[in-house]
Coordinates of C-alpha atoms in Angstrom, one line a residue:
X37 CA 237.1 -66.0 93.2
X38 CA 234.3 -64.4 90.9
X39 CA 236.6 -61.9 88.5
X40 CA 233.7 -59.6 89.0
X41 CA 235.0 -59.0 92.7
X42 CA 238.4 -57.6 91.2
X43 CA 237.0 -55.5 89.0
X44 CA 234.2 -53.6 91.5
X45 CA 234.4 -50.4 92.0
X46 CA 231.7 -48.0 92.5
X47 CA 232.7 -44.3 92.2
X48 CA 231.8 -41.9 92.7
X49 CA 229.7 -43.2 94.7
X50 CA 230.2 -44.1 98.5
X51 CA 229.5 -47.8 98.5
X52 CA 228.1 -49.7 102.0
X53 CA 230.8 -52.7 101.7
X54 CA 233.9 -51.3 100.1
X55 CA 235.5 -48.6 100.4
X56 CA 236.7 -46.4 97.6
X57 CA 239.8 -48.1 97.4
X58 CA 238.6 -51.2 97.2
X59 CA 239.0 -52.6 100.5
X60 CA 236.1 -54.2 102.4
X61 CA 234.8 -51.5 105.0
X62 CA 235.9 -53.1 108.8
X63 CA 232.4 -54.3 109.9
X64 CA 231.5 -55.9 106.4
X65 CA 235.2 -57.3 106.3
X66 CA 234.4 -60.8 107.2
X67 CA 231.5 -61.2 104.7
X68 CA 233.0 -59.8 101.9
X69 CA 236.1 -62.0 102.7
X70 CA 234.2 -65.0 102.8
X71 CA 231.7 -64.1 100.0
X72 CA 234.9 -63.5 97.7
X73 CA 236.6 -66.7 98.5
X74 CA 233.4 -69.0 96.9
X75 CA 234.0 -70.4 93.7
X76 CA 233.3 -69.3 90.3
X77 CA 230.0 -69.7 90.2
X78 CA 228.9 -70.5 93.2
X79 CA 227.5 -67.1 94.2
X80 CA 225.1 -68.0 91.0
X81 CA 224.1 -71.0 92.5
X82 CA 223.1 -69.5 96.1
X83 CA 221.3 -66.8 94.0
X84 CA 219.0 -69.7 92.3
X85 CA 218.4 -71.1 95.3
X86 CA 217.2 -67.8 97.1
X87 CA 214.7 -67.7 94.0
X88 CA 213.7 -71.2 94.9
X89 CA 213.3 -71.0 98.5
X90 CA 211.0 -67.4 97.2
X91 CA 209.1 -69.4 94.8
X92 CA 208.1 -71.9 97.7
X93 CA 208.0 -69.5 100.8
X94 CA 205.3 -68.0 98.4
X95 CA 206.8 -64.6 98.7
X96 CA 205.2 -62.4 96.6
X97 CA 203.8 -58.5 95.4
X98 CA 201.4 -57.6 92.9
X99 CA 202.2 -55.0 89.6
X100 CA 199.1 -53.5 88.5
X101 CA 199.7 -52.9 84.9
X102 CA 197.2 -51.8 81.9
X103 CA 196.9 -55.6 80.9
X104 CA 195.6 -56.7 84.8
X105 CA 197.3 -57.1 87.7
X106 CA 200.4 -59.5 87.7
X107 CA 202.0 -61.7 90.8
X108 CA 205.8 -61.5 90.9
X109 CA 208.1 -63.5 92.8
X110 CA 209.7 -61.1 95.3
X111 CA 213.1 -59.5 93.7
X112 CA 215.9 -60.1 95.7
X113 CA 219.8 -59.7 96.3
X114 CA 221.9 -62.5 98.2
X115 CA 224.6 -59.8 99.2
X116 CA 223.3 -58.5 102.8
X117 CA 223.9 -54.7 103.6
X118 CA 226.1 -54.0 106.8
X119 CA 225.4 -51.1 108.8
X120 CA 227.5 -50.5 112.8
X121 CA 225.3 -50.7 115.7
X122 CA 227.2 -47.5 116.7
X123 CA 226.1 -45.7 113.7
X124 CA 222.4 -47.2 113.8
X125 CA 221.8 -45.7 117.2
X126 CA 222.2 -42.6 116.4
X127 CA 219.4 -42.8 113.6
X128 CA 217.5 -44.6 115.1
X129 CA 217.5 -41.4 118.3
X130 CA 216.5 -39.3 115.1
X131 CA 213.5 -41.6 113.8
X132 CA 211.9 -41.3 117.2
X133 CA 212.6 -37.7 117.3
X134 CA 210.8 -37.2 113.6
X135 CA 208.2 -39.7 114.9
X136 CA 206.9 -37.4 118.2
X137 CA 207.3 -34.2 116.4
X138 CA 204.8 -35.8 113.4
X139 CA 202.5 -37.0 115.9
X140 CA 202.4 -33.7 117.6
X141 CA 202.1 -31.8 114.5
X142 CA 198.9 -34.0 113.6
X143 CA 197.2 -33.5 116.5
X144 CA 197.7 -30.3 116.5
X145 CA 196.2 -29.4 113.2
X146 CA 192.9 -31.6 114.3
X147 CA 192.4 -29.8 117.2
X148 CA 194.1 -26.2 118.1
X149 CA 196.1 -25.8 114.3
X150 CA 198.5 -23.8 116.7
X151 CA 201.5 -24.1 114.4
X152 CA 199.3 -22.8 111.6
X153 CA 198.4 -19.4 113.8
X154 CA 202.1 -19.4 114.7
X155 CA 202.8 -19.2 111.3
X156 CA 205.5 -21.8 111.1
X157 CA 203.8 -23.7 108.0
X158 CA 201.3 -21.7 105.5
X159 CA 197.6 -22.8 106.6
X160 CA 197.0 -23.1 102.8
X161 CA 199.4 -25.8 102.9
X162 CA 197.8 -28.0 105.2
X163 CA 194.5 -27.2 104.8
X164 CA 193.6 -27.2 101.1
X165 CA 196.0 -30.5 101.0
X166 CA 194.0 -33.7 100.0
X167 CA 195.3 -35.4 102.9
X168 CA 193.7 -33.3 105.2
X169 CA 190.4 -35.0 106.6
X170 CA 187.9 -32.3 108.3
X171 CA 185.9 -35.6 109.5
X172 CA 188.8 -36.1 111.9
X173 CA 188.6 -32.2 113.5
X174 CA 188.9 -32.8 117.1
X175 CA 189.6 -36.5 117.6
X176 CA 192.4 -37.6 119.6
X177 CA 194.0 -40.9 120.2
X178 CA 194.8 -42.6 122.7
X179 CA 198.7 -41.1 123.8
X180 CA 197.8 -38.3 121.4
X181 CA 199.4 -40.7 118.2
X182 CA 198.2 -40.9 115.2
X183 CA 200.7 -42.3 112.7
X184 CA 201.7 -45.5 114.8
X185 CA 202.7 -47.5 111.7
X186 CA 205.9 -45.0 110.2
X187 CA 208.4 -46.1 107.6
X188 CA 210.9 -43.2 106.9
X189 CA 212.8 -43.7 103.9
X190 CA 216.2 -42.9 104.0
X191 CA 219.2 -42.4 102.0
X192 CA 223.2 -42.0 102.1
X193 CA 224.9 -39.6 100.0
X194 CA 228.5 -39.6 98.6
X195 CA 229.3 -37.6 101.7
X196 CA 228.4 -40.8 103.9
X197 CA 225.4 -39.2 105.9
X198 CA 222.0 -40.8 105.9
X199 CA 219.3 -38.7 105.2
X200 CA 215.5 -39.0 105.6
X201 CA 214.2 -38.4 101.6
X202 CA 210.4 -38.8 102.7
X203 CA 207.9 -40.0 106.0
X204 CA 205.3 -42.7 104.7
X205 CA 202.7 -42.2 107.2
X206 CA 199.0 -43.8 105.6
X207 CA 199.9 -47.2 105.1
X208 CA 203.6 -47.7 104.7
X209 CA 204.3 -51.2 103.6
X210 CA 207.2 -53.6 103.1
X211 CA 208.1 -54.8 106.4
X212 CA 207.0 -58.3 105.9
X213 CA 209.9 -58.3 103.1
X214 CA 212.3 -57.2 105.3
X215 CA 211.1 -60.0 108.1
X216 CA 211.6 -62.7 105.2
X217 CA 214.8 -61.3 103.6
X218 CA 216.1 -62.6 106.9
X219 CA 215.2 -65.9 106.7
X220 CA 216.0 -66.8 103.1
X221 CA 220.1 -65.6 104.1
X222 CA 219.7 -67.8 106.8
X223 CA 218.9 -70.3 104.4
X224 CA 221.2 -69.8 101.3
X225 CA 224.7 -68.3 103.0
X226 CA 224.3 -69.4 106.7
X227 CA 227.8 -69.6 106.9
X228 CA 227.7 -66.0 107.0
X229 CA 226.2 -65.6 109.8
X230 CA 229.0 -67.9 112.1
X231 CA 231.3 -64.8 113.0
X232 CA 228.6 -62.0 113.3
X233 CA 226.2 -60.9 116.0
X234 CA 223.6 -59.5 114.1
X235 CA 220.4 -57.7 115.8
X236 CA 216.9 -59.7 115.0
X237 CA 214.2 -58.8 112.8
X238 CA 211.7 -61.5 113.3
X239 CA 210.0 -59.9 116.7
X240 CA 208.9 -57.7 114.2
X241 CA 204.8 -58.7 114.4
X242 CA 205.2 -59.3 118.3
X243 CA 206.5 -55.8 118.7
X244 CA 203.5 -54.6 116.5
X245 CA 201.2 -56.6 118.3
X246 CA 202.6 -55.3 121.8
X247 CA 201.9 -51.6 120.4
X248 CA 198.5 -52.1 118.8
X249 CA 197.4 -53.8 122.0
X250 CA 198.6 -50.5 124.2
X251 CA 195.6 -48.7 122.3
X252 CA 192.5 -50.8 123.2
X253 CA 189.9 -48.8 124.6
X254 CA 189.1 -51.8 127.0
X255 CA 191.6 -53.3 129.5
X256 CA 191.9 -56.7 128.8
X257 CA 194.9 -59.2 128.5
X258 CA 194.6 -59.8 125.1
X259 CA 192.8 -57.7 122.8
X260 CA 190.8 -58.2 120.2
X261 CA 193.0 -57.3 117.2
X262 CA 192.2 -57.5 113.3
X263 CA 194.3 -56.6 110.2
X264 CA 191.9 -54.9 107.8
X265 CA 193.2 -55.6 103.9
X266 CA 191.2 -54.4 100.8
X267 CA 191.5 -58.5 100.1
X268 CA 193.4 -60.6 98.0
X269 CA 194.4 -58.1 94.5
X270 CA 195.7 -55.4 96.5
X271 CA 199.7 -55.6 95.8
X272 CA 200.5 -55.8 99.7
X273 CA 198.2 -58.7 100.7
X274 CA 201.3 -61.1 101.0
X275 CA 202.2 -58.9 104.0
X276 CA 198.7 -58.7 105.2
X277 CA 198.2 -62.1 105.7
X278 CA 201.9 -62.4 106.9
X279 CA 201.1 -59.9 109.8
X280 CA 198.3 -61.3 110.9
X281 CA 199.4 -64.6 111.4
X282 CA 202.5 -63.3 112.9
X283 CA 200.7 -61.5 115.7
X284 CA 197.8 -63.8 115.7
X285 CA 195.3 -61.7 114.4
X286 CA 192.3 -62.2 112.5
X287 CA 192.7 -61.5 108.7
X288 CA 189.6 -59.2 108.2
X289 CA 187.8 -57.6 105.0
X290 CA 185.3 -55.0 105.6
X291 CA 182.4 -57.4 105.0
X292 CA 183.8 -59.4 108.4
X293 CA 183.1 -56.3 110.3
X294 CA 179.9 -54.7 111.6
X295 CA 179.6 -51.4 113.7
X296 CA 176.0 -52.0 115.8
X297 CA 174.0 -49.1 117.2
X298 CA 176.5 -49.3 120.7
X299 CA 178.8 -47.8 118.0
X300 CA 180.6 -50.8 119.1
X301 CA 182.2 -52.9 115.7
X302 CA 182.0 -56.6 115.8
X303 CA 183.4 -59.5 113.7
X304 CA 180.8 -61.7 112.0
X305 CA 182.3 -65.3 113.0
X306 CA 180.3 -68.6 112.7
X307 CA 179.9 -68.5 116.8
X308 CA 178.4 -65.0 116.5
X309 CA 179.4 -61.5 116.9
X310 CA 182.9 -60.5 118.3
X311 CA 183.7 -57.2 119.2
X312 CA 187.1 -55.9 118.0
X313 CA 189.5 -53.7 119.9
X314 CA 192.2 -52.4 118.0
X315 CA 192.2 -52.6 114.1
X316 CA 195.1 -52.3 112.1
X317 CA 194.3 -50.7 108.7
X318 CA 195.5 -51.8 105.6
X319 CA 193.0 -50.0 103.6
X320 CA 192.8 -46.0 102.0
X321 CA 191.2 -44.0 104.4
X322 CA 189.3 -42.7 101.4
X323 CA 188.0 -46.3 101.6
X324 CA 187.3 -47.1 105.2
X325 CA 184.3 -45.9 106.0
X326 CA 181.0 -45.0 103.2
X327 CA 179.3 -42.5 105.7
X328 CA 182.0 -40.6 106.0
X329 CA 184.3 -40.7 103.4
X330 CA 183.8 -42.1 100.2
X331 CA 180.1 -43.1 99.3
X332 CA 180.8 -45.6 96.7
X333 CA 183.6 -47.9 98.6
X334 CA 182.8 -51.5 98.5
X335 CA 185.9 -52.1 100.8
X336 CA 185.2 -50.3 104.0
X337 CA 183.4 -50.5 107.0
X338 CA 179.8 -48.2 107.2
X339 CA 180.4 -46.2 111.0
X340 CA 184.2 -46.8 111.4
X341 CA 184.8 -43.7 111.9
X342 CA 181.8 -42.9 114.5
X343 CA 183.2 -46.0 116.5
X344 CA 186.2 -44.1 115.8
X345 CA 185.5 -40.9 116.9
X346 CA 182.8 -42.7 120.4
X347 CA 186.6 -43.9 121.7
X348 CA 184.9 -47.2 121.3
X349 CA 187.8 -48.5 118.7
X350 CA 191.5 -47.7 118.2
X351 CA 192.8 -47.6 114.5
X352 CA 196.2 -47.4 113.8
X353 CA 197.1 -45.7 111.5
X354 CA 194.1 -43.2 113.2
X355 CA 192.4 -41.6 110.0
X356 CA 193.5 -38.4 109.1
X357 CA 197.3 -39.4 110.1
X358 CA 198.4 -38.7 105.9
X359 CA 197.8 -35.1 106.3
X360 CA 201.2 -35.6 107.2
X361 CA 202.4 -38.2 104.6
X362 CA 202.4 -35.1 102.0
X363 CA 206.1 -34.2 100.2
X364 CA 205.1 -30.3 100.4
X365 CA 204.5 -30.9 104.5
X366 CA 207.9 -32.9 104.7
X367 CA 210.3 -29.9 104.1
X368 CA 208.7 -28.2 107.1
X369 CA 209.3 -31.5 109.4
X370 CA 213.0 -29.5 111.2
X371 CA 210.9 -26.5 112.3
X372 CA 208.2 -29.1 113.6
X373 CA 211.1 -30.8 115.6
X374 CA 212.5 -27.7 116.9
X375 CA 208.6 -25.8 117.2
X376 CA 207.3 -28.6 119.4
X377 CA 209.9 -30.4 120.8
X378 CA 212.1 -27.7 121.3
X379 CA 214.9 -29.3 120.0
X380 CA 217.4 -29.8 116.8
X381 CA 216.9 -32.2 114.6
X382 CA 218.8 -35.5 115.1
X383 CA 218.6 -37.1 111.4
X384 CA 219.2 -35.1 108.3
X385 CA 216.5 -34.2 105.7
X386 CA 217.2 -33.7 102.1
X387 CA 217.4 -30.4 100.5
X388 CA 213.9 -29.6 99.1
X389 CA 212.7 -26.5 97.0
X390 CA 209.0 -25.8 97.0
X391 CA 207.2 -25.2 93.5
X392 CA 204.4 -23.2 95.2
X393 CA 207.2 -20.9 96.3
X394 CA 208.1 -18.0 93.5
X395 CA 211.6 -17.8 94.6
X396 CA 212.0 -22.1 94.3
X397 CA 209.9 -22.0 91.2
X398 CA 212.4 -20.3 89.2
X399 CA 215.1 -22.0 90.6
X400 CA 213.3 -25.4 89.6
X401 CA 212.5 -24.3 86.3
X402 CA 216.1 -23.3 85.3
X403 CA 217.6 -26.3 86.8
X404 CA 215.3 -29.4 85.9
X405 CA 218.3 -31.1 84.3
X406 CA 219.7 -31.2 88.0
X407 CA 217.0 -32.3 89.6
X408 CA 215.0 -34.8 90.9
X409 CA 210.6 -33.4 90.8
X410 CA 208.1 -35.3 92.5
X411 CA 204.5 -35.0 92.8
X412 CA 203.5 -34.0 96.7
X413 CA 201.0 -37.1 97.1
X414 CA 202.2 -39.6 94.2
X415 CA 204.1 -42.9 96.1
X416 CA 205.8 -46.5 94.7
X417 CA 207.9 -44.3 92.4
X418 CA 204.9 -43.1 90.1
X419 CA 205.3 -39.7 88.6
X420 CA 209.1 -38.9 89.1
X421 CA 211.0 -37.0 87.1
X422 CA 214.4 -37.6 87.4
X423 CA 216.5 -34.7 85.7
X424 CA 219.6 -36.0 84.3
X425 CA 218.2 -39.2 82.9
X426 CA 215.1 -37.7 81.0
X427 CA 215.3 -35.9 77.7
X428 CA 214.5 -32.2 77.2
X429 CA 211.1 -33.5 75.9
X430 CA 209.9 -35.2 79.4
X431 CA 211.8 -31.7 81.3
X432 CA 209.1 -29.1 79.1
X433 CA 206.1 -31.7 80.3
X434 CA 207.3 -31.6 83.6
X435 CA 207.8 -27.6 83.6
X436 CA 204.1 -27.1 82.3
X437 CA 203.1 -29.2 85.0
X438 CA 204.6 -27.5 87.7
X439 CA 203.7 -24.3 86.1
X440 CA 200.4 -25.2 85.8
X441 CA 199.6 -26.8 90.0
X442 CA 203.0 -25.8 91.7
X443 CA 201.5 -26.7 94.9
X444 CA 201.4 -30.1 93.9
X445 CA 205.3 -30.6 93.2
X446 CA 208.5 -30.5 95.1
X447 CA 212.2 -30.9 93.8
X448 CA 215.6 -32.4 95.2
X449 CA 219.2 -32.7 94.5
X450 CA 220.5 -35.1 92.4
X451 CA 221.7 -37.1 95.1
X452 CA 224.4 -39.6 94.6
X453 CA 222.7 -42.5 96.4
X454 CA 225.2 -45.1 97.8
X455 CA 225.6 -48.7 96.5
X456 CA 226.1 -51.7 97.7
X457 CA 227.6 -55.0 96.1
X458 CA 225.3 -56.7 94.2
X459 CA 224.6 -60.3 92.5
X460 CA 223.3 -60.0 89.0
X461 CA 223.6 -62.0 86.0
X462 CA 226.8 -60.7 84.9
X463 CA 228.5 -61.2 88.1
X464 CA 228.9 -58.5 91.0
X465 CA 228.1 -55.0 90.3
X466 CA 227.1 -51.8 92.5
X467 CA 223.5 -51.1 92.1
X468 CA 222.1 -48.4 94.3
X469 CA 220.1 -48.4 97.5
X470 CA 217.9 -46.7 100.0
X471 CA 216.5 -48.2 103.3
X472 CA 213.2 -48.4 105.4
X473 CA 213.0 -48.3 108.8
X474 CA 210.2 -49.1 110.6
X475 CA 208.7 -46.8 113.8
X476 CA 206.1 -48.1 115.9
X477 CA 204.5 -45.3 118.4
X478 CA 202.0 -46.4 120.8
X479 CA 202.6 -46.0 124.3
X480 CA 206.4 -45.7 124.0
X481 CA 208.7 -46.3 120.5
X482 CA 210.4 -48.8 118.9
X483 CA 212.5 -48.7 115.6
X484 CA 213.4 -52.3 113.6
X485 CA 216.9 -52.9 113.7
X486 CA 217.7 -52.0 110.1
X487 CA 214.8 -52.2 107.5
X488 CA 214.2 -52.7 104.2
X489 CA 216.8 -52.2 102.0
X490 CA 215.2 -51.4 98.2
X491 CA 217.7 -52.1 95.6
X492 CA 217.4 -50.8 92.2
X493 CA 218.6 -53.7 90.5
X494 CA 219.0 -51.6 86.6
X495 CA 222.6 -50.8 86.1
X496 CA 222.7 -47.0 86.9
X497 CA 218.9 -46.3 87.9
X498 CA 218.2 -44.8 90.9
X499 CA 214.3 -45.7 91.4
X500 CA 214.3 -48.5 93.9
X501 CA 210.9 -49.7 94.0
X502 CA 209.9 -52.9 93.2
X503 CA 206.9 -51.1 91.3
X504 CA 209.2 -50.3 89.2
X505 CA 211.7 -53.2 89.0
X506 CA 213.7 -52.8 92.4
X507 CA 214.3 -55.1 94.4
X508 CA 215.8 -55.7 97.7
X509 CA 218.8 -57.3 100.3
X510 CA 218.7 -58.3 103.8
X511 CA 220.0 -55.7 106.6
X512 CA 222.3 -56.2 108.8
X513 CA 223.1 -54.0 112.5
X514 CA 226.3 -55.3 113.5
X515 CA 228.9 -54.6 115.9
X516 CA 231.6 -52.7 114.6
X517 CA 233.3 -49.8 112.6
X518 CA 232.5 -48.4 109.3

C-alpha cells in the first residue's frame, strides 16, 4: 500500500471517499479498498498512463495567455468521485426545478417582464444588465425555452449538503470532458469497474441530439443540425468537434452558413445549398449575428437573428438566454422557483450578499477577509477575490472596486468545499472539488448522471478551473449509501 493512504486525512473538510475518521464512505468502500491494496507505485504508473492515453485521445483545452494562446493536455485525476443514486435523485429533481423556473423567468422578461412589475427582482437589475438583449423583446421559442444547454455548478460544504454556487446559461462548456473522463478509467483502472453498477455518460451527444431535434421548425425525421464554433483557437473547440461527431452533426463556422431572402439559413456544401434546422451555438451572442449585434464580428452569421426571430430556425441556447447567466440575477433564482412555479426550492443556493444593496455593502466591506467577491458577468475563475488567501493589498483594490460599480459584484461565504482523494506527485492528497451537471430542456428534461467534477489540483486552493490550473476526475452515480 501507498503510505500516503495511511496518512490522508482531510479535515475539516467533508471529504467524498472517506469519512472523517478515516474509513472509506459505504458506496466508495470497494474502490478505495481496491485502490489501497495496489503497490507502491503502481497508482503512479496508472496515472502516466491516463496522461498517455490523453496525449493520444488528443484531449485537449486552450489557455489564452499574454504570450498567445497555448494547447494543454487535459488535467486529470485517476481517483473517480462516488456519489449514491439515492442522493443524486434528489438533485437532480432540483436541477430540473431551477431549470423551468429559469426558462420561465427569461421568457418572461422578453415578453410581459411580469416579475419585474410584481416587484420580485429590481427592473434595474435586469434591465440595465449587459446580458439583457432588447433585439430579443418578444421572441419565444419553441416550448417557451430558452437556455436548453444548462450547466449548474455545484458545491458540498462541510455540512455535507450540495449547493448550487452559480447557473452557466450562454455557452456552458465541459461536457465533452466529462464524456471522456469515462473512457480513460475504463482504460487505466478497469478493474474498478467489476463490482459497481455505475450510470452511463456516453449517451450524452445522443440525448443532446434527441433535444435539439425536438426544436426544428419543420417536421422531419432527422433534422438538419449544425454545431456553430468560433473555429479552431477558441479554448472549447476539442468539445466542438467532439459534439458534433457525436451527434452526427456538421461542424460549422459562420462562413459555412448563409441566411437567403426566405429568411431561411443554408449550409454552403460542394452539392449546393442545405437548409439547417436547429443550430447549436457555440459562439458569443455578441458574435452571432453583424446586423444585430455586433457590427464588427467576423465570426457570426449576417440575419441569424431575423431567421431567428421569422420561427424559421431554432438556436439553442436562443439569444438573449444569458440575461439569466448573471451572478446579481442568481441570488433571486428561490423566489423565481417559488414566484412561477409555486413551489420551494428543491436544491440549495449559496448565501449571497448583493454589493448594489447598502445594507450588503457594508457588510462586504467590513468582512472581505471572510469572503469570497466575484464580478456579476466575469466566468473560468477570472476576477475572484478570494478573502482569506489574498493580502490586505488585493482586499483595498477589491473594496474600491466594489465601491466604485457595486452593481457589478456579489460576495459569498467562505465555503469549506469538500475533497476528494487525489493522485499527485507526492502521493495521495485531498484536493478540493466542485461538480457540473448538465440539464438539457427541450420538449421534456434530462440531467447527466453525474458531471464534471473540476478538481483544483494546488494543495489548498479552492479555484477549480482548468483556466486556472484545475483539473478534473471521473464521476460516478452508484448504488448505495453515503
Amino acid at each position: 500500500m501507498d503510505d500516503s493512504w495511511k496518512r490522508y486525512r482531510s479535515a475539516p473538510y467533508y471529504d467524498e471517499l472517506i469519512t472523517a475518521k478515516g474509513h472509506p464512505r459505504t458506496a466508495a468502500r470497494g474502490a478505495v479498498n481496491l485502490l489501497r491494496r495496489l503497490p507502491a507505485g503502481e497508482l503512479a504508473a496508472r496515472r502516466a498512463a491516463a496522461a498517455a492515453a490523453i496525449r493520444e485521445m488528443g484531449i485537449s483545452f486552450t489557455v489564452y495567455t499574454e504570450g498567445g494562446n497555448i494547447d494543454r493536455a487535459w488535467p486529470f485525476d485517476i481517483i473517480p468521485r462516488i456519489i449514491t443514486a439515492r442522493e443524486w435523485n434528489d438533485v437532480r429533481e432540483g436541477l430540473v426545478q431551477r431549470s423551468r423556473a429559469l426558462n420561465c423567468f427569461i421568457d418572461d422578461i422578453y415578453n410581459k417582464q411580469k416579475i419585474l412589475a410584481d416587484g420580485v427582482i429590481p427592473a434595474d437589475i435586469v434591465l440595465e444588465s449587459s446580458n439583457y438583449k432588447p433585439q430579443c423583446t418578444g421572441a419565444s421559442p419553441r416550448f417557451g425555452v430558452w437556455a436548453h444547454v444548462c450547466g449548474s455548478d455545484l458545491i458540498r460544504d462541510a455540512d455535507g449538503h450540495l449547493y448550487v454556487l452559480e447557473d452557466n446559461l450562454r455557452v456552458p462548456s465541459g461536457v465533452s470532458y466529462m464524456v471522456e473522463n469515462r473512457e480513460i478509467t475504463k482504460r487505466v483502472l478497469p478493474e474498478l469497474f467489476e463490482n459497481y453498477s455505475i450510470l452511463p455518460v456516453d449517451d450524452y451527444p445522443s440525448q443532446l441530439y434527441q433535444m435539439l431535434a425536438s426544436l426544428s421548425p419543420r417536421e422531419r425525421k432527422r433534422p438538419c443540425v449544425v454545431v456553430l464554433t468560433p473555429g479552431i483557437y477558441n479554448s472549447a473547440y476539442f468539445e466542438h468537434a467532439f459534439l458534433a461527431q457525436g451527434m452526427g452533426a456538421e461542424l460549422v463556422e459562420g462562413a459555412d452558413l448563409l441566411v437567403d431572402d426566405d429568411d431561411c439559413v443554408y449550409m454552403r456544401t460542394v452539392d449546393g445549398p442545405v437548409r439547417v434546422d436547429v443550430i447549436y451555438r457555440r459562439i458569443d451572442e455578441d458574435f452571432m449575428d453583424p446586423e444585430a449585434f455586433r457590427e464588427d464580428s467576423m465570426l457570426g452569421v449576417p440575419g441569424l437573428m431575423r431567421a431567428w426571430r421569422a420561427g424559421k430556425v431554432a438556436i439553442a441556447n436562443a439569444p438573449g438566454s444569458g440575461v439569466a447567466d448573471d451572478k446579481v440575477v442568481y441570488a433571486y433564482v428561490p423566489e423565481m422557483i417559488r414566484y412561477y412555479l409555486g413551489e420551494k426550492p428543491k436544491v440549495r443556493s449559496v448565501p449571497t450578499y448583493l454589493c448594489h444593496r447598502e445594507e450588503d455593502r457594508e457588510y462586504v466591506l467590513k468582512n472581505l477577509d471572510k469572503l469570497v467577491v466575484k464580478p456579476a458577468n466575469e466566468s473560468g475563475g477570472y476576477g475572484i477575490m478570494v478573502g482569506p488567501h489574498v493580502d490586505a493589498a488585493t482586499r483595498r483594490k477589491f473594496a474600491g472596486l466594489i465601491e466604485k460599480n457595486p452593481r457589478n459584484y456579489i460576495a459569498q461565504p467562505t465555503l469549506k468545499l469538500s475533497t476528494a482523494p487525489t493522485c499527485v506527485d507526492a502521493g495521495i492528497e485531498p484536493r478540493h472539488l466542485d461538480l457540473r451537471p448538465f440539464i438539457l430542456q427541450g420538449r421534456e428534461a434530462w440531467v447527466t448522471p453525474g458531471g464534471l467534477t473540476r478538481v483544483a489540483m494546488v494543495k489548498g486552493s479552492l479555484v477549480v478551473n482548468s483556466s486556472q490550473g484545475g483539473g478534473s476526475k471521473d464521476t460516478w452515480i452508484v448504488e448505495g449509501r453515503a
